Amino acid sequence: MRSVRARAALGATVVVALALVAAGLAALLVLRANLTDQAGLQAEVAARETAGQLALDVPYDKLETGDEEDHPVQVTDEDGRVVAVSEDLEAISGTGTDRVTPQSSPAAPEKGDDDGDRDDDDDEGADPGRGEVSTDEPDFSNGTATVDGDRADYRFASVEATDSAGLTLTVHAGAPLAAEQRAVASVRAAMLAALPVVLLVVAGVTWLVTRRALRPVEDIRREMAAITASEDLGRRVPEPGSRDEVARLARTTNETLTALESSVDRQRRFVADASHELRSPIASLRTQLEVGAAHPELLDVEGAVADTVRLQVLAADLLLLARLDAGERPGNARLEPAALVREEVAQRTGDRIPVAVVVSAPEPGGLEVTGSRGQLARVIGNLLDNAQRHAVSSVAVEVRAAPGGVVVAVTDDGAGVPEAERMRIFERFVRLDDARARDDGGAGLGLAIARDVATRHGGRLTVAGAGERGARFELWLPVSR
């Protein structure tokens, strides 16, 4: 039962079995009810025929009950005494009394001649119109009767009749239920014989259909297993030509593999670039320390401190990138970009070029954004460091309102960024040639960190030209709601 095909086949078989059993029971009940109603109608007709004779004062021993085997009849008076039964009726049940021997009734009609007629004197004083048959719905019951030694089940109808003397009699007439029982038994046997065959067909068809439907899934699983074993993320799972859920699963799997391959490649380049960037200051620091150990008078303390600071900054950048890659969520603090810019500029007392700050956002209060104070301050600091590195004579920061957010723009009058390089400079460890030639060119992580932090805060970081000369970096952040 660990197979989806087996569970689907079993589930379909159980559902169909329950449905067929329920439908079969309903059909049998309806069939039995219809046949029972037909038998009840026949019994009612026979009972009313006998009741009509009683209403006409036909003597009890002259009653014509028809076929006794098909319609056994029992007549009782108001006190429940049996006054008449059909011929050859030996036993009966289900009518309220099991007596089959007529008993004398105080109000029994007088016997006439053999043809059932009364004497002329009696006829003159009798009123034949007084007897009547009840028009109420008869009472029905099931029971058994033994006629001429044969015992069978019957449906009995009870009809009341009143003779001319005012005596109320009840006629119990039966109709055989043998036809109903045979029909129900035949249908039940046919259903029981067909049920296993139908369930076997349903299970087989469900198994085959499910197997065919899941074949692409098995192909995807097999290819994923091969990719895992080979560690070749360049491979892709087969995509079926259909437009169903399996095809969408295959496409999503390939998209995931593409993203995973890109992420792994990025991580590999990141590790390689980080190793390369760390190698130079570590080698320089080691060389200086070895020289200082051998010749203390030649120890370059300032160079060693500079290399140590460079290592510290690089380690902090790598740690921040690792946290961002791990999905670190920004904080929920409400911040004013204008105040954040003023604080960052006020702390930069050793900048080569003074920074001009222009705030056109509404004050007091200004526009607020939601995020991490430390990360956003790091973004502004990285943009100012980049501007200081490339500027000739001026660096400016502008804070202004924008549709749906606030913009922090950092402008310098340096050489600018070539249009072809304006996307690549946000990649990690990417430095343009002029930045690479500088002693303080950095490791190429500042803009990458700034863009990643902006993205994590729901914003964006772009670069454009600043007129005839220079570059303009714009940080857009959504305002707090």
Coordinates of N, CA and C in Angstrom, one line a residue, residues 110-126:
E110 N -79.5 -16.2 8.7 CA -80.1 -17.5 8.6 C -79.8 -18.1 7.3
K111 N -79.7 -19.5 7.4 CA -79.4 -20.2 6.2 C -80.7 -20.3 5.3
G112 N -80.5 -20.1 4.0 CA -81.7 -20.3 3.1 C -81.6 -21.6 2.4
D113 N -82.1 -21.7 1.2 CA -82.0 -22.9 0.5 C -80.6 -23.0 -0.1
D114 N -80.4 -24.0 -0.9 CA -79.0 -24.3 -1.3 C -78.5 -23.2 -2.2
D115 N -79.4 -22.5 -2.9 CA -78.8 -21.5 -3.8 C -78.6 -20.2 -3.1
G116 N -78.8 -20.2 -1.7 CA -78.4 -19.0 -1.0 C -79.6 -18.0 -0.9
D117 N -80.8 -18.3 -1.4 CA -81.9 -17.4 -1.3 C -82.7 -17.6 0.0
R118 N -83.3 -16.5 0.5 CA -84.1 -16.7 1.7 C -85.5 -17.0 1.4
D119 N -86.2 -17.4 2.4 CA -87.7 -17.6 2.1 C -88.4 -16.4 1.7
D120 N -89.5 -16.6 1.1 CA -90.2 -15.4 0.6 C -90.7 -14.5 1.7
D121 N -91.1 -15.2 2.9 CA -91.5 -14.3 4.0 C -90.4 -13.4 4.5
D122 N -89.3 -14.0 4.6 CA -88.1 -13.2 5.1 C -87.8 -12.1 4.1
D123 N -87.9 -12.4 2.8 CA -87.5 -11.4 1.8 C -88.4 -10.2 1.8
E124 N -89.7 -10.5 2.2 CA -90.6 -9.4 2.2 C -90.3 -8.3 3.3
G125 N -89.7 -8.8 4.4 CA -89.4 -7.8 5.5 C -88.0 -7.4 5.5
A126 N -87.1 -7.8 4.6 CA -85.7 -7.4 4.6 C -85.5 -6.2 3.8

